[in-house]
Short mmCIF file of C-alpha atoms in Angstrom, two decimals:
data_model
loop_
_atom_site.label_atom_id
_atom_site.label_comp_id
_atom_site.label_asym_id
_atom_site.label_seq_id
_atom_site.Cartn_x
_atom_site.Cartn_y
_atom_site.Cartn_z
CA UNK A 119 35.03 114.08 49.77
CA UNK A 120 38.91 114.51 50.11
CA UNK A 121 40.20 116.97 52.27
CA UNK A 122 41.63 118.16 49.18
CA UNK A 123 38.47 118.37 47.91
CA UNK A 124 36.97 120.60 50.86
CA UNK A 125 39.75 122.73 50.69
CA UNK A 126 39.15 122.99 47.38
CA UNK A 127 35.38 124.15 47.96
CA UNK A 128 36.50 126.34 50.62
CA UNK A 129 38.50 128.52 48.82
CA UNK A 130 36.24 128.29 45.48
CA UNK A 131 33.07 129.41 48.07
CA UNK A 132 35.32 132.55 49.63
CA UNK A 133 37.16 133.50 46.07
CA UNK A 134 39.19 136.23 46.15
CA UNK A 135 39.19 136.37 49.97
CA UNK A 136 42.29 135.41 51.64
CA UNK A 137 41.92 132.93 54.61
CA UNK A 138 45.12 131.23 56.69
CA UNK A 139 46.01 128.05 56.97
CA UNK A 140 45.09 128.16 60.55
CA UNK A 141 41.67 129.51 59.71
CA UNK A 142 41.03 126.73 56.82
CA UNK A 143 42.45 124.08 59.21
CA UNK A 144 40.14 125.22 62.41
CA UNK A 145 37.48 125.53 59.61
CA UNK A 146 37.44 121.89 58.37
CA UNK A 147 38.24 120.50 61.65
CA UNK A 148 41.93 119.45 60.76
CA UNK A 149 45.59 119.83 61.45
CA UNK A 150 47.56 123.12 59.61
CA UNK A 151 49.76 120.59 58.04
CA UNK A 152 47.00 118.65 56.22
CA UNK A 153 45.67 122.25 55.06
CA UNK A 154 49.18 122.57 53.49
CA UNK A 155 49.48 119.29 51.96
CA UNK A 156 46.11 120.02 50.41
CA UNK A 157 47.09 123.24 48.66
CA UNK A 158 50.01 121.50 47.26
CA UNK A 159 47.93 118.57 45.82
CA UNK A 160 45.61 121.53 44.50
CA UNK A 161 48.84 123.30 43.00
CA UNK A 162 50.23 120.20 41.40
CA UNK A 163 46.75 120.08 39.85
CA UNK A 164 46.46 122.74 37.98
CA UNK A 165 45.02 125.19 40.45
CA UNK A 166 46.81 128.50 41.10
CA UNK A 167 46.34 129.31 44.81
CA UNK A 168 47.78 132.12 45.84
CA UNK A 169 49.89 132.58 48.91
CA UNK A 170 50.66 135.66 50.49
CA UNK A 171 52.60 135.98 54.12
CA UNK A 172 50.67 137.06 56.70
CA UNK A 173 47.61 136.92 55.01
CA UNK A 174 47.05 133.35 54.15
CA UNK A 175 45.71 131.15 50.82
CA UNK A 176 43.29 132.34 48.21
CA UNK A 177 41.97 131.86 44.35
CA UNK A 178 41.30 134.14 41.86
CA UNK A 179 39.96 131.92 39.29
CA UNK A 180 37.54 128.94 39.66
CA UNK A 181 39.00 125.53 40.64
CA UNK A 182 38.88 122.99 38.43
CA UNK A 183 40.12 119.28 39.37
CA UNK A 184 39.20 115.75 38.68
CA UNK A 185 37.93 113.57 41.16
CA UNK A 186 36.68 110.54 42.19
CA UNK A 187 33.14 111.68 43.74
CA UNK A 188 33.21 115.03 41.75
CA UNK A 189 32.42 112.85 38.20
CA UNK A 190 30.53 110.13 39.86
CA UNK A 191 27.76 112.63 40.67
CA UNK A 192 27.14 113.69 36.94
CA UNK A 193 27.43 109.64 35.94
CA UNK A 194 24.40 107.83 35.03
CA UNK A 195 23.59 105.38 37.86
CA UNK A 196 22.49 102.31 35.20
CA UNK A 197 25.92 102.61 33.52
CA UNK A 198 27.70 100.48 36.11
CA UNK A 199 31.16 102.47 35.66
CA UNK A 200 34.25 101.54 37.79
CA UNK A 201 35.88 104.60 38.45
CA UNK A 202 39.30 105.23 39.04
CA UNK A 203 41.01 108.52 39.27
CA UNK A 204 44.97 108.95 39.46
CA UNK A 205 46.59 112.17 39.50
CA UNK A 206 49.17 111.09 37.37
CA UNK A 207 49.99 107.76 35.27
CA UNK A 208 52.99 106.73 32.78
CA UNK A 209 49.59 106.33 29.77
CA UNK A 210 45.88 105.71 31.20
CA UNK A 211 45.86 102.93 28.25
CA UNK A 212 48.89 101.09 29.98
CA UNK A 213 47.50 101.15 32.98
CA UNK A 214 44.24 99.85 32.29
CA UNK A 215 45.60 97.20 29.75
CA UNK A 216 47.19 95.41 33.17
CA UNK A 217 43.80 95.75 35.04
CA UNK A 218 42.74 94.26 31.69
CA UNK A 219 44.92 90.95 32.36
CA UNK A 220 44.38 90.81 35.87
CA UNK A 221 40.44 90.45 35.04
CA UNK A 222 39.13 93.72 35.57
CA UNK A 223 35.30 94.06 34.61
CA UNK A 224 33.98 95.75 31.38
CA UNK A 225 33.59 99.49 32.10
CA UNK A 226 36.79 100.00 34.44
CA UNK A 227 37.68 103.24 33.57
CA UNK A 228 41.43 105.27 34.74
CA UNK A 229 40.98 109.01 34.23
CA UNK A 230 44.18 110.90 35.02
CA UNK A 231 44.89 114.92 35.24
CA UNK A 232 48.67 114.21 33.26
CA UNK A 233 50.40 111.92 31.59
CA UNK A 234 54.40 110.79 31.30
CA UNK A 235 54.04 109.12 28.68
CA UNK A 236 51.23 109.92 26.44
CA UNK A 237 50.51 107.75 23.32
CA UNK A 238 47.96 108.84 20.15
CA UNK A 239 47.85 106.36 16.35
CA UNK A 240 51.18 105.53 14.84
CA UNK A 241 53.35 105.73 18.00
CA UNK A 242 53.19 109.31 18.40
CA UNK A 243 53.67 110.83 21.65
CA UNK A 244 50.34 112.37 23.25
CA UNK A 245 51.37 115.69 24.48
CA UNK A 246 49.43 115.49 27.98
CA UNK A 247 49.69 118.38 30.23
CA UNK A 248 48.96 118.76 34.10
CA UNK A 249 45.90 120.92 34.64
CA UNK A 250 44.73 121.70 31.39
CA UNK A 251 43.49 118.21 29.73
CA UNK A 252 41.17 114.84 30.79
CA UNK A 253 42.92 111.83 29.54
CA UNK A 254 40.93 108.85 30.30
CA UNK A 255 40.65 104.65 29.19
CA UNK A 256 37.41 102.47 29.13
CA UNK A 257 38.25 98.71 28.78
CA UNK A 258 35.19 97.13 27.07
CA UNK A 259 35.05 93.53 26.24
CA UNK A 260 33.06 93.48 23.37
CA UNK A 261 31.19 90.40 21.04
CA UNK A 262 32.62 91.45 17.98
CA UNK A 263 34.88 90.64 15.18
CA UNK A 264 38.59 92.67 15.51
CA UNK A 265 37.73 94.25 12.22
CA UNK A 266 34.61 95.54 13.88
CA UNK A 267 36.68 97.90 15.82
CA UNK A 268 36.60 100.69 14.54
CA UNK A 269 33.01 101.12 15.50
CA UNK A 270 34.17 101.69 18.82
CA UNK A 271 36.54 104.49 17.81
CA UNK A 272 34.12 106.45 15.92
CA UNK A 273 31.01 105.94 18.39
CA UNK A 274 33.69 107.64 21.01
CA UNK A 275 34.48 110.55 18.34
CA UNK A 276 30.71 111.34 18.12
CA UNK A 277 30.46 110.64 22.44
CA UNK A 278 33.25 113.54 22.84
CA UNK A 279 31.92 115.99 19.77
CA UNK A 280 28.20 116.11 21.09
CA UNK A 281 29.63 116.20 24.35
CA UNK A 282 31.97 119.57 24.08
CA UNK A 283 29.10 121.15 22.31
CA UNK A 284 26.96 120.69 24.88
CA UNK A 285 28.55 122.08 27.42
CA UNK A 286 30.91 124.56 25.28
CA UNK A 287 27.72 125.90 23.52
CA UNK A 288 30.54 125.91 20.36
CA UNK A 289 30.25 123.81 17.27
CA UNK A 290 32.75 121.14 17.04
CA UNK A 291 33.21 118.08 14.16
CA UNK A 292 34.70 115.43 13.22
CA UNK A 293 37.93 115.00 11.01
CA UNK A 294 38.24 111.21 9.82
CA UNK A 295 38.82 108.49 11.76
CA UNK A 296 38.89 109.90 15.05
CA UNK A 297 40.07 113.75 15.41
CA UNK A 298 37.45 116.22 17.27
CA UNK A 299 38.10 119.71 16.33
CA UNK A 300 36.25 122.99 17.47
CA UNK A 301 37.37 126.33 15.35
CA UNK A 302 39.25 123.66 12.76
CA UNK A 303 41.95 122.57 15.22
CA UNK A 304 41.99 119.30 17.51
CA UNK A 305 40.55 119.32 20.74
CA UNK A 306 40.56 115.05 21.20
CA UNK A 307 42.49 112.69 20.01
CA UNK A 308 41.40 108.62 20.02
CA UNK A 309 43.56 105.39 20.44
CA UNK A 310 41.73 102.08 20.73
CA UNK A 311 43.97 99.38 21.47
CA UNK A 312 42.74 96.19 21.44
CA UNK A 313 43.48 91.75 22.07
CA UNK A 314 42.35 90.09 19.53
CA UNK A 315 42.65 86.07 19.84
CA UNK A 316 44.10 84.35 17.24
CA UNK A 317 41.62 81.58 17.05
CA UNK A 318 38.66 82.83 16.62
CA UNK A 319 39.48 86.57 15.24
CA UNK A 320 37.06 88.12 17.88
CA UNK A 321 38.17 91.00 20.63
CA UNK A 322 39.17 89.26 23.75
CA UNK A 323 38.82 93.29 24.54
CA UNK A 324 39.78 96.69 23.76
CA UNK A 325 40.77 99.78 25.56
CA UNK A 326 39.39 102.63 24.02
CA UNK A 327 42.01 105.69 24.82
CA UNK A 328 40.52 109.34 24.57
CA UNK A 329 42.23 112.76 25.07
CA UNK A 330 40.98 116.06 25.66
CA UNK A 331 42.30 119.66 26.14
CA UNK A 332 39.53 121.36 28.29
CA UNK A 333 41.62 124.16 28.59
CA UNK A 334 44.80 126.12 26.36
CA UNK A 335 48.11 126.18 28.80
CA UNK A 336 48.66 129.34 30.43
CA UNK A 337 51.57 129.72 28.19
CA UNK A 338 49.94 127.96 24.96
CA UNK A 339 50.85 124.90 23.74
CA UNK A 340 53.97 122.79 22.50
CA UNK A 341 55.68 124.28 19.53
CA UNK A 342 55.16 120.74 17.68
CA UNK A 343 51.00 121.23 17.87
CA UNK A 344 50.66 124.67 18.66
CA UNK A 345 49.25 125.50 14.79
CA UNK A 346 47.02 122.54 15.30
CA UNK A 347 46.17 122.14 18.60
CA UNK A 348 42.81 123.61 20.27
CA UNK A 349 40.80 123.42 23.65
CA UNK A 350 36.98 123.02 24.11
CA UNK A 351 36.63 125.63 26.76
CA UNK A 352 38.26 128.93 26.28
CA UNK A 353 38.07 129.94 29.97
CA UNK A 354 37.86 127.87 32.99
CA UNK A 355 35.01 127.20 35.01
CA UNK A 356 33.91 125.76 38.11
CA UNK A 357 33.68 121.85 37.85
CA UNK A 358 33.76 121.69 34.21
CA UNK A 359 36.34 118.84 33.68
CA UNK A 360 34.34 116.16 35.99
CA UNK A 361 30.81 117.49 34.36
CA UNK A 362 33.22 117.13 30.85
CA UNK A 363 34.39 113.42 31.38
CA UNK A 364 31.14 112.52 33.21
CA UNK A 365 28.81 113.14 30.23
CA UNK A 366 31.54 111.49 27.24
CA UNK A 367 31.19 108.13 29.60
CA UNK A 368 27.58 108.78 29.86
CA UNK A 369 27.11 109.47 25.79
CA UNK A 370 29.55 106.83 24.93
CA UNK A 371 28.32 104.41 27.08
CA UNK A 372 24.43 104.62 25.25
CA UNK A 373 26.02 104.45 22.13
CA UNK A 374 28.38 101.00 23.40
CA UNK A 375 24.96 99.77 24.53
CA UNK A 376 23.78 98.53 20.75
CA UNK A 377 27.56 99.27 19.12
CA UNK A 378 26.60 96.86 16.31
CA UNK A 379 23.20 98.86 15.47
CA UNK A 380 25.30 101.97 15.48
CA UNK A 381 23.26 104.13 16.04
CA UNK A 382 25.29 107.12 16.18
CA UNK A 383 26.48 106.69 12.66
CA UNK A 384 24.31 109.70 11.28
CA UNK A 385 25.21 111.95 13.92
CA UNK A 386 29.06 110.87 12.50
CA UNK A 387 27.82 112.20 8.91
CA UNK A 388 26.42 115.11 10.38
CA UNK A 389 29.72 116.02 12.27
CA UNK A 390 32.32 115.02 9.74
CA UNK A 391 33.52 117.94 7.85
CA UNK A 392 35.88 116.18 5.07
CA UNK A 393 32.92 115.42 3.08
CA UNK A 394 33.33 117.29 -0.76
CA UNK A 395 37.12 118.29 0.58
CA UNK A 396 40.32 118.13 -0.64
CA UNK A 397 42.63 115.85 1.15
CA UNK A 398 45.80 113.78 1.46
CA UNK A 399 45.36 110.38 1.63
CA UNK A 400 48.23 109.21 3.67
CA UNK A 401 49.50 105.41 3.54
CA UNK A 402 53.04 103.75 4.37
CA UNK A 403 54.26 104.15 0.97
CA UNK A 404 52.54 107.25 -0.79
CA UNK A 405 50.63 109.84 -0.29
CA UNK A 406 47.71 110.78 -3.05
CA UNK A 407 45.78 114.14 -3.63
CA UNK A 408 41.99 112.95 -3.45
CA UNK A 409 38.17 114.18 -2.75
CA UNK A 410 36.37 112.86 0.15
CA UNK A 411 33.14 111.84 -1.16
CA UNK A 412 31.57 110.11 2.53
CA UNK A 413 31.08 107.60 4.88
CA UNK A 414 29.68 103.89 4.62
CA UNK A 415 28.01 102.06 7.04
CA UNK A 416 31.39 100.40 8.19
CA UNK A 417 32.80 104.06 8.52
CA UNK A 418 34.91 103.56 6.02
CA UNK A 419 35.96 106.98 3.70
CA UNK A 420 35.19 106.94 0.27
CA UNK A 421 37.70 108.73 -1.61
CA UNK A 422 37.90 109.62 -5.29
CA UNK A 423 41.38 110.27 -6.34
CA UNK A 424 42.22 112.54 -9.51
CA UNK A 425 42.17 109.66 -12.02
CA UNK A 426 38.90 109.19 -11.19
CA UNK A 427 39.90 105.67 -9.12
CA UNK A 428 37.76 105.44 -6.12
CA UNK A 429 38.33 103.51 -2.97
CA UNK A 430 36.91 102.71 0.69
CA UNK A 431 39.71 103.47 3.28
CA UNK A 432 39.29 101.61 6.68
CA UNK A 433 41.99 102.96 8.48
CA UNK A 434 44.81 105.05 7.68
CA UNK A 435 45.05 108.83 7.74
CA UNK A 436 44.37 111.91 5.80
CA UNK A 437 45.58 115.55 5.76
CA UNK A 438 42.97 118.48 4.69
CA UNK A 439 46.40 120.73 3.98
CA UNK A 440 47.22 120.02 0.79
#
């Protein structure tokens, strides 16, 4: 482990007990200064240590950080995942897109605490937090046609659904393509980017782009997505991000294994909750009142609009506000 990391465990094993950066340093066997630098790296994480002259460092509330070694230990050893964990990037997608040129191997996954420059469908900036979300990329290189894609979006959507339930003992679903929601607002959002070549119209490979809120900000979020926007824990706990991202890579990764078979597609059904709603159908040049009837086997959307047309959609979006 880091020495942030032991710091880290220190404090979370002696909560609510304050201890000096002399005693933490002579502790762990280290210099005052590293103890310092530690805190700080804790701090800029998310974590609110407390410091209090003359008395020292302590928490009040358990710490919760990604890290390298802290998901690895809830990964599935057959999965073969390359891990890599940065504090901070510009977009995890970016990022891995230039491993992706470079040659990195399927399953090279970035998993970052905070973005700059978050991305989600249609150019829209990502809002992406330090401390309260997991934004992570998977490159895959997958045999498959580009218009095949989306099965790799909505395998992900059912990976992060069954995976919040799980360990947020809530309910959560699915809003077509790609939106998780627990309580009716979004707790995930899903971008897969992907190179297709021209030639032969297969993926050369994709980067499949997930955000999650694991936790509301202390002072609730953005004024843009605050009437949409939820979390899938509602109080922190110890280690929950790194068990979080550990078991959508795990879940995900089964469901990759046999993408074509897709054999998450009824769990999908099961979690969608359009199905016999109301919606907006939302396209470039209109939007249409419609009801959403279900899925196909291609996860497409069939939609029966008020004239009693009725049509597949494949990609797009939809609105349940009417």
């Amino acid at each position: 482990m880091s020495l942030k990391e032991d710091v880290a465990e220190f404090l979370e094993s002696n909560r609510d007990s304050f201890f000096s950066g002399e005693e933490i340093a002579e502790k762990l066997g280290v210099s005052r200064a590293a103890v310092w630098k530690a805190v700080k790296s804790l701090r800029l994480s998310g974590c609110e240590v407390e410091a209090v002259t003359n008395k020292g460092y302590r928490i009040k509330e358990p710490i919760d950080i990604i890290t390298k070694s802290g998901v690895e230990k809830y990964l599935k050893t057959d999965n073969n995942i390359y891990l890599n964990v940065i504090p901070t990037v510009t977009s995890t997608n970016t990022v891995l897109r230039e491993k992706a040129k470079q040659g990195a191997p399927e399953n090279t996954v970035v998993v970052a605490s905070a973005q700059t420059d978050g991305r989600g469908r249609f150019g829209r900036r990502f809002v992406s937090p330090e401390g309260n979300g997991i934004y992570m990329s998977i490159l895959l290189r997958p045999d498959m046609k580009a218009e095949q894609a989306a099965l790799i979006t909505t395998a992900a959507a059912v990976a992060v659904c069954e995976a919040a339930e799980n360990l947020s003992g809530r309910s959560c679903g699915i809003k077509w393509v790609n939106d998780v929601l627990a309580d009716g607002k979004k707790i995930c959002g899903i971008l897969t980017e992907a190179s297709v070549n021209v030639e032969s119209g297969t993926l050369d490979y994709a980067i499949l782009g997930i955000g999650v809120n694991v936790y509301t900000p202390k002072n609730g979020f953005e004024e843009e997505i605050k009437d949409i926007a939820g979390s899938v824990f509602k109080e922190k706990g110890k280690d929950l991000k790194n068990k979080l991202t550990a078991e959508i890579i795990n879940r995900f990764s089964e469901y990759y294994l046999n993408i074509c078979q897709k054999t998450y597609l009824d769990s999908y059904r099961r979690h969608c909750v359009v199905f016999g709603k109301r919606i907006t159908v939302i396209s470039q040049n209109r939007t249409e009142s419609a009801l959403a009837l279900g899925v196909d086997n291609d996860c497409r959307l069939l939609v029966r609009y008020d004239d009693g047309r009725e049509e597949y959609l494949s990609s797009g979006e939809i609105s349940t506000k009417l």
